[in-house]
Amino acid sequence: MVERTKFILDEERIPRAFYNINADLPERPAPPLHPGTGQPIGPDDLAPLFPMELIKQVVSPEREIEIPDPVRQAYAMYRPSPLHRAHRLEQALDTPAHIYYKYEGASPPGSHKANTALAQAFYAHEEGVERFATETGAGQWGSALAFACSVFGLELKVYMVRASFDQKPYRRVLMETYGAQVTPSPSTDTQYGLRLLAADPDHTGSLGIAISEAIEDTVTHPGTRYSLGSVFDFVLLHQTVIGQEAIEQMGLAGEEPDVIIGCVGGGSNFAGLAFPFIGRQLRGEAAYRVIAVEPTAAPSLTRGRYDYDFGDTGEMAPLVKMHTLGHAFVPPPIHAGGLRYHGMAPLVSKLVDDGLVEARAVPQTATFEAGVTFARAEGIVPAPESNHAVRVAIDEALAARAEGTPRVILFNLSGHGHFDLSAYEAYLADRLEDYDYAPLEPAPELVAGAA
């Protein structure tokens, strides 16, 4: 008898609404503040940056926000995504644990990022927006938004972190194939980028810097809005299609997860899987251990402060209360470019602060060791970001073996690593470095009196 490996839902089971965790939180996160005045921001403050429908979603008290039919139709190109039982990995680890992973790498751009990219592009198109500006770290977000803009007919300018621009040329080619214009960040296309390059022509960039450039581009180009792939509430909201499907698929498997795991940089793929499960816990329907895994090179949750800080390096984005290493922090050039961010989503930060989510930091080489183990067992080469979740899933499975107790482990395999083979080459040749967090000295002031 063949053991069942994949749990697949029909297209009609694509969720019809996004899940808004704010409806179940006992207390909402602290409000964003205006970067100039330090006062709570309102819809009018955000209107120059985002389509109004997205702004409405941020303040909505509703538990469910309907997904428009054109977005669900676009999702049908790759959703529902499959849930896999990792039988071969279980055998390789000789563990009594049952390991499941939700595979988001089957989307056209190769990651979970398409879930919010399609929604944002649709809402922008409906409001007459002609062009998006955005940033991207590893290139997964830029690829997803370029794909979504091609679906809904928008122009796109992408500021790609220089370290990733150099490491991942084929991500750039994919974005350009979809029709986007891509430039390395810091760039010569913005005043902020020019200032940074004047001080350091070899600057490797960061997500915080690329965000600043994309925002400057937005406010200086009429008909343009800013789009981002993580951190902000509406992005995490759109990703909850992942967890909603996973709940139904775990039901098909006849099991309930004990441990839920996702990698975190800004928080989008982690929230997408975990929030619907955490919502069940908040409503008293279930209980889980939920683990957010970050790199030791940028450990905002495990070593950052929980405080108000700018979302970008140039101090143009709203101030949000989050776990942060300080907006001036520039992470070292690890290959998990999507996790090279100084802060964390306010909603994820609050859940960690409230004790509902555990945080762990893991070094780069250990994540690639896990990724190779997973690839040799399951056949899928994970993205470097996803390797962080794979690492802790393997650690949890080994702990189950050592304790002699079974447990059900669910993690999000947020994307494939086909454009990251140079990173695997470096690991296999023993040329991959580990980086530890080096705090800024002296520690930067964040926002006086805004604790």
XYZ file of C-alpha atoms in Angstrom:
451
model
C 0.000 0.000 0.000
C 1.353 3.406 -1.007
C 1.396 5.912 1.837
C -0.286 9.173 0.897
C 2.254 11.942 0.232
C 0.268 14.873 -1.175
C -2.930 16.424 0.133
C -4.470 18.461 -2.674
C -7.603 20.591 -2.710
C -9.744 21.409 -5.755
C -9.703 24.945 -7.141
C -13.136 25.560 -5.662
C -11.459 25.299 -2.229
C -9.342 28.406 -2.811
C -10.257 30.557 0.214
C -13.006 33.107 -0.441
C -11.803 35.524 2.237
C -8.554 36.630 3.833
C -8.281 36.014 7.590
C -7.759 39.165 9.673
C -6.046 38.183 12.942
C -6.728 41.651 14.378
C -10.324 40.567 14.918
C -9.195 37.899 17.408
C -6.398 39.743 19.196
C -7.306 40.902 22.722
C -5.433 44.123 21.955
C -4.396 45.521 18.584
C -0.755 46.483 17.994
C 0.274 50.072 18.634
C -0.653 52.362 15.707
C 1.856 53.434 13.035
C 3.231 56.956 13.426
C 3.901 59.647 10.840
C 7.655 59.794 10.055
C 7.647 63.591 10.234
C 5.342 64.393 13.145
C 5.531 61.224 15.238
C 1.712 61.285 15.529
C -0.614 58.368 14.642
C -1.172 58.249 10.915
C -4.551 58.228 9.202
C -5.777 57.132 5.769
C -4.911 60.500 4.211
C -1.278 60.090 5.282
C -1.035 56.689 3.575
C -2.967 57.633 0.423
C 0.109 58.900 -1.492
C 1.718 55.479 -1.023
C -0.998 52.805 -1.162
C -4.283 52.130 -2.964
C -7.192 53.072 -0.686
C -8.616 49.552 -0.559
C -5.383 48.327 1.051
C -5.549 51.145 3.598
C -9.106 50.108 4.476
C -7.934 46.546 5.061
C -5.346 47.750 7.593
C -8.013 49.338 9.808
C -10.786 46.786 9.233
C -12.251 45.123 12.368
C -13.732 42.250 10.334
C -12.394 38.708 10.776
C -12.944 37.912 7.086
C -12.210 40.215 4.144
C -13.641 38.960 0.869
C -11.185 38.039 -1.887
C -12.309 39.589 -5.221
C -13.176 37.090 -7.943
C -10.434 38.304 -10.345
C -7.850 37.646 -7.625
C -9.232 34.168 -6.914
C -9.204 33.497 -10.657
C -5.538 34.516 -10.804
C -4.813 32.361 -7.747
C -6.218 29.401 -9.675
C -3.034 29.381 -11.765
C -1.301 27.749 -8.780
C -3.633 27.561 -5.771
C -4.530 25.668 -3.708
C -0.891 24.812 -3.129
C -0.085 21.222 -2.091
C 0.571 19.953 1.424
C 3.227 17.217 1.485
C 3.962 14.537 4.075
C 7.756 14.255 4.169
C 7.941 10.455 4.477
C 11.458 10.201 3.059
C 12.813 12.929 5.321
C 11.252 11.171 8.309
C 12.997 7.958 7.285
C 16.341 9.716 6.748
C 16.119 11.231 10.240
C 14.829 7.998 11.814
C 12.292 10.053 13.723
C 8.886 9.169 15.146
C 7.748 12.672 14.186
C 5.360 13.219 11.291
C 6.616 16.096 9.124
C 4.379 18.076 6.779
C 5.235 21.038 4.594
C 3.061 23.473 2.680
C 4.812 24.014 -0.651
C 4.506 27.548 -2.030
C 7.250 27.180 -4.651
C 4.812 25.976 -7.328
C 3.550 29.510 -8.073
C 4.729 30.969 -11.410
C 7.392 33.206 -9.777
C 8.399 30.392 -7.413
C 7.320 31.559 -3.955
C 4.465 32.564 -1.650
C 4.934 36.230 -2.568
C 2.480 35.958 -5.465
C -0.418 35.753 -2.988
C -0.170 39.408 -1.990
C 1.352 40.613 -5.274
C -1.770 39.624 -7.220
C -4.062 41.203 -4.647
C -2.116 44.482 -4.533
C -1.890 44.697 -8.330
C -5.624 44.095 -8.672
C -6.607 46.781 -6.157
C -4.177 49.247 -7.752
C -5.508 48.570 -11.239
C -9.095 49.043 -10.037
C -8.160 52.486 -8.671
C -6.429 53.607 -11.881
C -2.839 53.259 -10.697
C -0.507 52.978 -13.684
C 2.809 52.067 -12.067
C 4.269 50.447 -8.945
C 7.661 51.037 -7.326
C 9.031 48.447 -4.945
C 12.112 46.943 -3.335
C 13.271 43.350 -3.293
C 15.863 41.474 -1.272
C 16.534 38.042 -2.756
C 14.344 38.842 -5.744
C 11.383 36.632 -4.831
C 9.155 39.620 -4.085
C 10.277 41.509 -7.171
C 9.625 38.436 -9.296
C 6.158 37.982 -7.805
C 5.148 41.611 -8.259
C 6.518 41.655 -11.807
C 4.356 38.607 -12.535
C 1.300 40.238 -10.928
C 1.829 43.487 -12.827
C 1.940 41.519 -16.067
C -1.391 39.907 -15.112
C -3.151 43.215 -14.327
C -1.347 45.560 -16.742
C 0.838 47.789 -14.522
C 4.369 49.094 -15.033
C 6.933 48.237 -12.353
C 10.244 49.640 -11.129
C 12.203 47.363 -8.769
C 15.058 48.431 -6.488
C 16.975 45.206 -5.821
C 19.435 45.035 -2.920
C 22.914 45.183 -4.474
C 24.195 42.051 -2.689
C 21.343 40.010 -4.178
C 21.501 41.810 -7.543
C 25.073 40.509 -7.842
C 24.404 37.053 -6.322
C 21.189 36.259 -8.228
C 21.331 37.557 -11.829
C 18.630 35.204 -13.040
C 16.118 36.663 -10.597
C 16.708 39.982 -12.374
C 16.233 38.274 -15.740
C 12.951 36.744 -14.553
C 11.660 40.160 -13.434
C 12.674 41.705 -16.743
C 11.018 38.830 -18.619
C 7.754 39.710 -16.861
C 8.273 43.334 -17.951
C 9.780 45.050 -14.892
C 12.633 47.552 -14.851
C 15.248 46.489 -12.274
C 18.092 48.508 -10.781
C 20.582 47.643 -8.019
C 20.144 49.472 -4.716
C 21.711 51.820 -3.700
C 21.119 53.256 -7.169
C 21.815 56.396 -9.146
C 18.069 56.785 -9.793
C 17.225 58.472 -6.477
C 18.736 61.275 -4.450
C 19.030 58.975 -1.437
C 20.867 56.332 -3.455
C 23.249 58.906 -4.894
C 24.160 60.103 -1.393
C 24.947 56.575 -0.225
C 27.030 55.756 -3.304
C 28.983 58.999 -2.928
C 29.982 57.853 0.568
C 30.582 54.188 -0.396
C 30.619 53.231 -4.103
C 30.750 49.524 -3.150
C 27.763 49.608 -0.767
C 26.095 46.144 -0.638
C 22.696 47.646 0.190
C 19.894 46.481 2.468
C 16.135 46.116 2.367
C 15.830 49.277 4.467
C 17.777 51.244 1.857
C 15.845 49.764 -1.064
C 12.566 50.642 0.675
C 13.716 54.267 0.984
C 14.551 54.386 -2.712
C 11.209 52.865 -3.721
C 9.306 55.355 -1.551
C 11.271 58.295 -3.005
C 10.497 56.973 -6.484
C 6.799 56.722 -5.606
C 6.380 60.266 -4.341
C 8.328 61.753 -7.272
C 6.463 59.929 -10.068
C 2.772 60.822 -10.631
C 0.499 57.826 -11.123
C 2.815 55.589 -9.071
C 2.051 53.765 -5.832
C 4.367 51.874 -3.526
C 4.054 48.117 -3.156
C 5.784 45.983 -0.529
C 6.043 42.259 0.003
C 6.177 41.936 3.786
C 5.849 43.656 7.193
C 2.663 45.706 6.659
C -0.661 44.322 7.943
C -2.390 43.979 4.551
C 0.527 41.924 3.184
C 0.280 39.438 6.043
C -3.500 39.425 5.607
C -3.257 38.347 1.960
C -0.897 35.497 2.814
C -3.419 33.826 5.118
C -4.729 31.822 2.182
C -1.766 29.528 2.979
C -2.818 28.672 6.512
C -6.499 28.399 5.670
C -5.719 25.780 3.043
C -3.296 24.035 5.410
C -5.970 23.680 8.112
C -8.247 21.930 5.630
C -5.413 19.779 4.264
C -4.263 18.694 7.731
C -7.864 17.591 8.205
C -7.526 15.442 5.086
C -4.375 13.954 6.599
C -6.265 13.207 9.798
C -3.734 15.000 11.988
C -3.347 18.212 13.952
C 0.069 19.936 14.086
C 1.848 20.155 17.430
C 4.517 22.499 16.070
C 4.134 25.137 13.305
C 7.298 26.665 11.818
C 8.147 29.420 9.346
C 11.170 31.519 8.464
C 10.930 35.250 9.205
C 12.541 38.330 7.704
C 9.613 40.722 7.548
C 7.056 38.061 8.478
C 4.844 37.414 5.448
C 5.225 33.679 4.775
C 5.343 32.888 8.489
C 2.144 34.852 9.101
C 0.495 33.297 6.071
C 0.852 29.795 7.490
C 0.668 30.547 11.211
C -2.006 33.246 11.625
C -5.055 31.081 10.811
C -3.786 28.471 13.301
C -3.014 31.134 15.927
C -6.515 32.477 15.360
C -7.912 29.086 16.356
C -5.758 29.229 19.472
C -6.915 32.751 20.331
C -10.526 31.579 20.023
C -9.848 28.632 22.364
C -10.276 26.000 19.647
C -6.762 24.495 19.706
C -3.237 24.901 21.081
C 0.064 24.900 19.198
C 3.751 25.654 19.550
C 4.572 28.230 16.875
C 8.204 28.971 15.989
C 9.537 31.881 13.913
C 13.057 31.268 12.587
C 15.440 34.084 11.663
C 19.137 34.329 10.669
C 21.797 34.997 13.305
C 23.029 37.741 10.955
C 19.793 39.754 11.357
C 18.131 38.531 14.567
C 15.499 41.191 15.161
C 13.200 38.947 17.222
C 15.841 37.296 19.392
C 18.186 40.259 19.897
C 16.340 43.390 18.815
C 14.379 45.901 20.878
C 10.591 46.029 20.863
C 10.109 49.702 20.141
C 8.978 52.213 17.545
C 11.352 52.480 14.606
C 11.395 53.513 10.967
C 10.632 50.788 8.462
C 13.392 52.065 6.193
C 16.933 53.398 6.467
C 16.157 56.820 4.977
C 13.412 57.575 7.542
C 10.697 58.027 4.894
C 8.398 55.122 5.848
C 5.946 55.220 8.769
C 7.225 54.427 12.249
C 5.910 51.121 13.570
C 6.285 49.331 16.884
C 8.275 46.214 16.140
C 11.280 44.170 17.119
C 14.157 46.056 15.528
C 17.935 46.144 15.352
C 17.774 49.853 14.494
C 16.938 51.228 11.061
C 20.590 52.154 10.412
C 21.650 48.498 10.718
C 22.868 46.955 7.446
C 22.902 43.131 7.641
C 25.860 41.229 6.189
C 25.407 39.715 2.698
C 23.925 36.333 3.597
C 22.319 34.417 0.735
C 18.877 34.537 2.361
C 18.413 38.029 0.991
C 14.722 38.106 1.895
C 15.643 37.877 5.594
C 18.169 40.746 5.538
C 15.934 43.256 7.284
C 16.442 45.258 10.453
C 12.890 44.870 11.762
C 9.867 42.597 11.911
C 6.170 42.896 11.110
C 4.319 44.648 13.962
C 1.752 41.833 14.152
C 4.453 39.142 14.396
C 6.365 41.271 16.911
C 3.286 41.592 19.115
C 2.599 37.855 19.038
C 6.188 37.191 20.103
C 5.921 39.811 22.843
C 2.627 38.248 24.004
C 4.261 34.798 24.234
C 2.198 33.200 21.469
C 5.202 32.725 19.154
C 8.704 31.420 19.939
C 11.691 32.942 18.134
C 14.913 31.180 17.159
C 17.987 32.360 15.258
C 20.124 29.964 13.198
C 23.433 30.451 11.330
C 23.750 30.331 7.553
C 25.755 27.099 7.149
C 23.379 25.151 9.392
C 20.437 26.208 7.225
C 22.137 25.050 4.031
C 23.075 21.760 5.683
C 19.367 21.301 6.384
C 18.428 22.356 2.849
C 20.759 19.757 1.316
C 19.391 17.070 3.647
C 15.864 18.008 2.646
C 16.672 18.095 -1.086
C 18.293 14.663 -0.997
C 15.283 13.200 0.810
C 12.342 15.077 -0.713
C 13.736 16.197 -4.089
C 12.880 19.890 -3.739
C 15.734 22.398 -3.417
C 14.474 25.038 -0.951
C 15.129 28.753 -1.182
C 17.817 29.934 1.287
C 15.109 31.703 3.294
C 13.011 28.537 3.503
C 16.064 26.609 4.714
C 15.684 28.367 8.053
C 12.294 26.693 8.552
C 13.693 23.380 7.282
C 16.516 23.616 9.842
C 14.196 23.961 12.812
C 11.760 21.349 11.468
C 14.671 18.894 11.333
C 15.791 19.947 14.819
C 12.286 19.330 16.160
C 12.181 15.917 14.462
C 15.555 14.986 15.972
C 14.343 16.122 19.389
C 11.339 13.807 18.996
C 13.732 10.957 18.236
C 15.913 11.724 21.250
C 12.876 11.926 23.542
C 11.193 8.920 21.988
C 7.952 10.847 21.672
C 6.024 11.467 18.441
C 4.996 14.940 17.346
C 3.381 16.421 14.244
C 5.464 19.142 12.611
C 4.144 21.551 9.970
C 6.328 24.100 8.216
C 6.058 26.443 5.273
C 8.383 25.716 2.373
C 7.953 29.247 1.085
C 9.823 28.946 -2.220
C 12.222 26.941 -4.362
C 15.942 27.590 -4.666
C 16.423 27.179 -8.411
C 17.797 30.723 -8.696
C 20.035 30.217 -5.656
C 22.273 27.415 -6.850
C 25.359 29.626 -6.554
C 24.697 29.703 -2.813
C 24.435 25.906 -2.733
C 27.629 25.729 -4.776
C 29.384 27.843 -2.141
C 28.069 25.598 0.630
C 29.065 22.375 -1.127
C 32.563 23.803 -1.750
C 32.863 24.796 1.929
C 33.026 28.488 1.017
C 29.899 29.626 2.837
C 30.426 31.937 5.816
C 28.511 32.292 9.049
C 27.781 35.768 10.333
C 26.827 36.749 13.842
C 24.944 39.895 14.722
C 27.206 42.872 15.353
C 25.237 45.577 17.222
C 25.614 49.163 16.157
C 27.821 51.079 18.571
C 26.544 53.156 20.147
C 23.030 51.752 19.911
C 20.951 54.219 17.847
C 18.136 56.159 19.416
C 14.829 55.091 17.970
C 11.989 57.488 18.754
C 12.173 59.336 22.039
C 9.020 58.939 24.098
C 7.320 56.625 21.617
C 7.637 53.421 23.630
